[in-house]
mmCIF file of C-alpha atoms and ligand atoms in Angstrom:
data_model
loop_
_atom_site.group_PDB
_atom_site.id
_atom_site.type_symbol
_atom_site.label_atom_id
_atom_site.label_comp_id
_atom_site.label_asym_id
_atom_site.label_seq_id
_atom_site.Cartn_x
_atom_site.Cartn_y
_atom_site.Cartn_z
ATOM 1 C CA UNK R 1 13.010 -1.146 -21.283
ATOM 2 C CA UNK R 2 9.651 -0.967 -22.501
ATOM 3 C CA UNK R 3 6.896 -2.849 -21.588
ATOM 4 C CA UNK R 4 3.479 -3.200 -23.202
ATOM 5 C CA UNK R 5 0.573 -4.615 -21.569
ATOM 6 C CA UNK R 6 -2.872 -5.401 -23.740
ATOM 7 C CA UNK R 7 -5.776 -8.057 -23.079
ATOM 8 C CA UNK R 8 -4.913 -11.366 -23.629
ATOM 9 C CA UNK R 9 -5.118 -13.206 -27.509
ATOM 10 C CA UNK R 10 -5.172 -17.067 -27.841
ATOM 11 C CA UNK R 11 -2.067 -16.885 -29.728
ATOM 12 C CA UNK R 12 -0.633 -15.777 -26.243
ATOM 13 C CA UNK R 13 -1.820 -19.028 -24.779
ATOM 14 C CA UNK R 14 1.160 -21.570 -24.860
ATOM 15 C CA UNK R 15 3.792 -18.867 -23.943
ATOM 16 C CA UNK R 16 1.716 -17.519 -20.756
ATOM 17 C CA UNK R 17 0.979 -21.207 -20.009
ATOM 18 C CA UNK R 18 5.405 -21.710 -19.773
ATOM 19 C CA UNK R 19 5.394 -18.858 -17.235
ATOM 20 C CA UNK R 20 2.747 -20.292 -14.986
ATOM 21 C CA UNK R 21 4.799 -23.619 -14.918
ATOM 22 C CA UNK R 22 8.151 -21.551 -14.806
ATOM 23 C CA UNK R 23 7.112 -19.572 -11.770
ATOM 24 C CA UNK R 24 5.567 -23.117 -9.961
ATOM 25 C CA UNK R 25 1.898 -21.078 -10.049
ATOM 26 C CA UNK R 26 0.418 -24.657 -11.701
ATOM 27 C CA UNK R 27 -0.785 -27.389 -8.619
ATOM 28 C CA UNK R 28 -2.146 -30.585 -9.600
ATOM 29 C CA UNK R 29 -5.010 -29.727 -9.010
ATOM 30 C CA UNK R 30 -4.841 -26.761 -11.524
ATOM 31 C CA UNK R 31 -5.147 -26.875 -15.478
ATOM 32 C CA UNK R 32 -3.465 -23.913 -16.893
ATOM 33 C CA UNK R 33 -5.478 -24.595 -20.447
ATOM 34 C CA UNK R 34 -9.091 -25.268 -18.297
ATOM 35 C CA UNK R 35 -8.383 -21.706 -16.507
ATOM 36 C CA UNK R 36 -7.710 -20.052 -19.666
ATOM 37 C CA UNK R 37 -10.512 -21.360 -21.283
ATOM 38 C CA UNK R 38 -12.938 -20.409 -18.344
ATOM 39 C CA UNK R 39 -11.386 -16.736 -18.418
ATOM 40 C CA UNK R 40 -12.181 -16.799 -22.123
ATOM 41 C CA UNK R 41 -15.869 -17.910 -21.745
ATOM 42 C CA UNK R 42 -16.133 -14.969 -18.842
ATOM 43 C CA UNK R 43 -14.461 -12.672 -20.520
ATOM 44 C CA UNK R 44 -10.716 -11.308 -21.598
ATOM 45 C CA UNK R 45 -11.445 -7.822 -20.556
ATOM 46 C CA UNK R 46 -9.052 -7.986 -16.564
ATOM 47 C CA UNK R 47 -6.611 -10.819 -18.372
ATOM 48 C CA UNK R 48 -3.970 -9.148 -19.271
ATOM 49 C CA UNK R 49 -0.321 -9.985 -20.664
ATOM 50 C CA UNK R 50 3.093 -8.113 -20.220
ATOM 51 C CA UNK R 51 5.355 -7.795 -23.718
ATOM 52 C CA UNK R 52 8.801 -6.445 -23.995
ATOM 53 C CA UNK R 53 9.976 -6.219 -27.878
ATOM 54 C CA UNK R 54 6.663 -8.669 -28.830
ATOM 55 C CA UNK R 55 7.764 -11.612 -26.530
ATOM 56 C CA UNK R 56 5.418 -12.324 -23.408
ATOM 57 C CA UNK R 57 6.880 -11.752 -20.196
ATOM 58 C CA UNK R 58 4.120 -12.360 -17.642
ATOM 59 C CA UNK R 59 0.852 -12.632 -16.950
ATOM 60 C CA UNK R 60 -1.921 -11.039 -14.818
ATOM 61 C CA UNK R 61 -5.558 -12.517 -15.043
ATOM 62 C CA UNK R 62 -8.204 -10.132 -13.222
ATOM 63 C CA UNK R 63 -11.444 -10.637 -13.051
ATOM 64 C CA UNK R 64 -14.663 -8.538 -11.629
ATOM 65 C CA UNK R 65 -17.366 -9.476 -9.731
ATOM 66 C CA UNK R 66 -19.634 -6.526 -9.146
ATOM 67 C CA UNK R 67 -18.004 -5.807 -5.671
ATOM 68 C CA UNK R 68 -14.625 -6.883 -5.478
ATOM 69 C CA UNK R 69 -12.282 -7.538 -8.605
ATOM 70 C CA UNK R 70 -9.444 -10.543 -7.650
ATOM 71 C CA UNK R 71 -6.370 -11.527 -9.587
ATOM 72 C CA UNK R 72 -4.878 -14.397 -9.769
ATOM 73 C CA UNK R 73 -1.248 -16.033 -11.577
ATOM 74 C CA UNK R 74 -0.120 -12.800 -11.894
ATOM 75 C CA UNK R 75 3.582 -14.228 -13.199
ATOM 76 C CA UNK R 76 6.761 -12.884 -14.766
ATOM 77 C CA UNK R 77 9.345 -15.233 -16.512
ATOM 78 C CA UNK R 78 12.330 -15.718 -14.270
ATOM 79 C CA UNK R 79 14.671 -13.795 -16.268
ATOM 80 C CA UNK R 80 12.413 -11.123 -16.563
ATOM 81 C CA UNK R 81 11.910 -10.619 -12.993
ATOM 82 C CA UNK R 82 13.057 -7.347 -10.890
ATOM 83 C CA UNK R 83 12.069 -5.285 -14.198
ATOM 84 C CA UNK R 84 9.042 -3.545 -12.966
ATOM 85 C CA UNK R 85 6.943 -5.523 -15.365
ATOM 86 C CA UNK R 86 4.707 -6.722 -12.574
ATOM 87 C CA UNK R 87 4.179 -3.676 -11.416
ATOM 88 C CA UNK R 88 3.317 -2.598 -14.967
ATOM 89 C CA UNK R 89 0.673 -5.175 -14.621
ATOM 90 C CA UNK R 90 -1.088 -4.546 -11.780
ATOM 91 C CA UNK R 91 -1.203 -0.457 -12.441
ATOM 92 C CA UNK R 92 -2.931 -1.934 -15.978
ATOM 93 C CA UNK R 93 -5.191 -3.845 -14.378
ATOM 94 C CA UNK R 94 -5.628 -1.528 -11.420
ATOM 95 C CA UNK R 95 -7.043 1.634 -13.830
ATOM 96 C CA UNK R 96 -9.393 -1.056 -16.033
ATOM 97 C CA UNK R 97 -10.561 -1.912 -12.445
ATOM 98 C CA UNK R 98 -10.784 1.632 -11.150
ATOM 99 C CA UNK R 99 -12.962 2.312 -15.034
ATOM 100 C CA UNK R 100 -15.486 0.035 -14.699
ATOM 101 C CA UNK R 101 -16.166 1.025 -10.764
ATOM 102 C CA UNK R 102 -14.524 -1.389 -8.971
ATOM 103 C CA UNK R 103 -13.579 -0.153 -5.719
ATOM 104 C CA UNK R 104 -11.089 -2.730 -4.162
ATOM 105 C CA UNK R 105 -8.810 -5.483 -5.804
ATOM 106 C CA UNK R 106 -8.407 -9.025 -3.893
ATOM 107 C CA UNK R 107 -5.833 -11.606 -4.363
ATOM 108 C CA UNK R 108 -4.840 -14.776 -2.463
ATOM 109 C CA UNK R 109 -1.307 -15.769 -1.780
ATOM 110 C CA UNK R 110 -0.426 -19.178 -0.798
ATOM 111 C CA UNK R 111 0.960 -19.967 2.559
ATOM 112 C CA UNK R 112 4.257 -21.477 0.702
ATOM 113 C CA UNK R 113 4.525 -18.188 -1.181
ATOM 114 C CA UNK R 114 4.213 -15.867 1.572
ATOM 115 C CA UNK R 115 7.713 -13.975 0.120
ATOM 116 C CA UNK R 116 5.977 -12.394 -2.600
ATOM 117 C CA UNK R 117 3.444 -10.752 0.172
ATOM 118 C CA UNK R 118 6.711 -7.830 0.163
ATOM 119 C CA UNK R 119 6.074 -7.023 -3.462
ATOM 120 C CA UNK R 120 2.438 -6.422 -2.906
ATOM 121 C CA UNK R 121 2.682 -4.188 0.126
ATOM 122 C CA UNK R 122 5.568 -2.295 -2.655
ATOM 123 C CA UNK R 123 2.702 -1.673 -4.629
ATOM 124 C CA UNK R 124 0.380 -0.759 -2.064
ATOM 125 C CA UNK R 125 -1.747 -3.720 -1.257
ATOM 126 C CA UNK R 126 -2.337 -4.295 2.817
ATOM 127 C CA UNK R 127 -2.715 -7.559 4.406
ATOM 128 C CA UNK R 128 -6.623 -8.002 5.697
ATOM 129 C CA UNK R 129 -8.073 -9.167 8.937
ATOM 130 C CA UNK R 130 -9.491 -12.167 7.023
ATOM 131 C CA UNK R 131 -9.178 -15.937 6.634
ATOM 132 C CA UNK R 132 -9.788 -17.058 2.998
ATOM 133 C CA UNK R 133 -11.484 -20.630 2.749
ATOM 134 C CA UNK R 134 -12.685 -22.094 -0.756
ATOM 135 C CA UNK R 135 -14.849 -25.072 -1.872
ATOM 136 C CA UNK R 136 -13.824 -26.997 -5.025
ATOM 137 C CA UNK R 137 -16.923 -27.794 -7.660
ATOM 138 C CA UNK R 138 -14.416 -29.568 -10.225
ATOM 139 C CA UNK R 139 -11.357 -31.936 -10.322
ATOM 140 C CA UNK R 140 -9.452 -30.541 -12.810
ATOM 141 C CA UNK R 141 -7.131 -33.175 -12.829
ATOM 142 C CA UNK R 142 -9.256 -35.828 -12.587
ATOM 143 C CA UNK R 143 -11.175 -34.299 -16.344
HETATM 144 C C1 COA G 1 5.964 -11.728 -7.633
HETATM 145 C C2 COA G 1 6.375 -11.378 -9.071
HETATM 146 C C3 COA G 1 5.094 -11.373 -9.926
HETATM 147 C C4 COA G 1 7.017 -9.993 -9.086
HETATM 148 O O1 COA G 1 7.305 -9.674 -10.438
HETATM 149 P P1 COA G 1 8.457 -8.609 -10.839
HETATM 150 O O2 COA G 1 8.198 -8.193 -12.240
HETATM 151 O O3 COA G 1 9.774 -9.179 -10.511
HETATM 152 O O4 COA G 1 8.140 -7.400 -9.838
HETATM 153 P P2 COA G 1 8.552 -5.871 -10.085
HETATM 154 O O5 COA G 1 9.891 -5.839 -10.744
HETATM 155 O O6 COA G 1 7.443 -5.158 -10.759
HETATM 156 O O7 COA G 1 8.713 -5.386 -8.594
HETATM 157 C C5 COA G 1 8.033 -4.251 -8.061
HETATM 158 C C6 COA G 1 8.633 -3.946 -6.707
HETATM 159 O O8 COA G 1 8.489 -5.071 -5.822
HETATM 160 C C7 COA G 1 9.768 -5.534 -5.389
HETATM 161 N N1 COA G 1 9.737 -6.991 -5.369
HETATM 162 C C8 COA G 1 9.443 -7.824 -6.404
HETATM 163 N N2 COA G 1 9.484 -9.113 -5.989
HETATM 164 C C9 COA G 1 9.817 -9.073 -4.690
HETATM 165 C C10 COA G 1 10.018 -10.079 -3.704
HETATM 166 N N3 COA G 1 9.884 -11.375 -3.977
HETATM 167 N N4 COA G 1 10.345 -9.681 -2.453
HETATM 168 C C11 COA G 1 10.490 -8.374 -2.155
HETATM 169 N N5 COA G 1 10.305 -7.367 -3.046
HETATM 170 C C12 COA G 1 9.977 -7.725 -4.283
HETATM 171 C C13 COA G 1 10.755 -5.005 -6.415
HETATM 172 O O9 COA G 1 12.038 -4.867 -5.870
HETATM 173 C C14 COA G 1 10.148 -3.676 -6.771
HETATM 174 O O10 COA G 1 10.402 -2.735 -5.742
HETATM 175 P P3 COA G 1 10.585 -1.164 -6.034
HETATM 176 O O11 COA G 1 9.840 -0.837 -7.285
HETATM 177 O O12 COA G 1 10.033 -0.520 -4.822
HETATM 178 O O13 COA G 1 12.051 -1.009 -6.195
HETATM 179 C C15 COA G 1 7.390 -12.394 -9.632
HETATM 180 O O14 COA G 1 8.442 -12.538 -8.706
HETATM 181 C C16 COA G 1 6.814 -13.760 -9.933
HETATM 182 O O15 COA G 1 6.313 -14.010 -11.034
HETATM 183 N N6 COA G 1 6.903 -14.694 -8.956
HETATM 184 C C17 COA G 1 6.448 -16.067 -9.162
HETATM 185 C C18 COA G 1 4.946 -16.154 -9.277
HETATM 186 C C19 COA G 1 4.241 -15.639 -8.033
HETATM 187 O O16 COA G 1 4.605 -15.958 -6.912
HETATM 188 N N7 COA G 1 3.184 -14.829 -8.263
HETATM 189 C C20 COA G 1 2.384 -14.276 -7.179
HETATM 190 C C21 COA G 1 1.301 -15.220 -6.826
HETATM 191 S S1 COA G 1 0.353 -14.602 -5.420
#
C-alpha cells in the first residue's frame, strides 16, 4: 500500500472533519471547523494528512511552540486502521519537528482512550511523570 502524507489543503477539510467524528475525537465542547480554522491562522506547516490512491485516510495536526511541539486528533478512518498509516504520520511529523529544532513531541490522551497509549509506546513515545491540567478561554459550542 502506499501512503502519502503532505500539509494539509482546505479542500481536505470536510473529509478530515468525517474522520475526527468517525474515530469519536469530536466532544461537545470541540468544533472540528473552529480547530481547523485556528490551525490555519497559526499555520499548516505540523498539520498534516495521510492519502492512499488520493483519498484521505487520517489526520495528524502538530503544532510547535518554541520548546515542545504537541499533536493532537491524530486519526485514521476505521477501515483504514492497522495499515501503518499512523505511523506514517507521526514519522512525517516527527522529521518536520526534528527540522525546525524541536527537541521533544507532546500529546495528551484522554482517560477514556487510554487503549491507544499501546500504539504510542509502538512508536516510541514514553508515558511522563506529569499531570496535564488545561484552562478553557472559549466555548466553542456555545459560538
Ligand atoms: C490510534 C490510531 C491513530 C492508530 O492508527 P493506525 O493507523 O491503526 O496505527 P498503525 O497501523 O500505524 O499502528 C502502528 C503500530 O501500533 C499498533 N497499534 C495501533 N493501534 C493500536 C492499539 N489500539 N492498541 C495496540 N496497538 C496498536 C499496530 O499494531 C502497529 O504495531 P507494529 O507496527 O509494531 O506491528 C487509530 O487507531 C485511531 O485513529 N484511533 C481513533 C482516534 C484516536 O484515538 N486517536 C488518538 C488520540 S490520542
Amino acid at each position: 500500500m502506499d501512503v502519502k502524507i503532505r500539509t494539509f489543503e482546505e479542500p481536505d477539510r470536510a473529509a478530515v472533519v468525517q474522520i475526527w467524528h468517525d474515530c469519536g475525537l469530536v466532544y461537545p465542547q470541540n468544533d472540528p471547523d473552529r480547530d481547523i480554522d485556528r490551525k490555519i491562522a497559526d499555520g499548516v506547516e505540523l498539520f498534516l494528512v495521510a492519502l492512499v490512491d488520493d483519498r484521505i485516510t487520517g489526520s495528524a495536526m502538530g503544532g510547535y511552540e518554541g520548546h515542545r511541539a504537541w499533536v493532537n486528533y491524530l486519526a485514521v478512518a476505521p477501515q483504514w486502521q492497522g495499515m501503518g498509516i499512523a505511523r506514517a504520520l507521526m514519522n512525517e511529523l516527527e522529521q518536520r519537528c526534528h527540522r525546525i529544532g524541536c527537541p521533544k513531541i507532546n500529546l495528551q490522551i484522554r482517560m477514556t482512550n487510554t487503549h491507544v497509549m499501546e500504539f504510542y509506546r509502538r512508536i516510541g513515545f514514553v508515558e511522563d511523570e506529569v499531570r496535564c491540567m488545561g484552562k478553557r478561554l472559549v466555548d466553542d459550542a456555545a459560538q
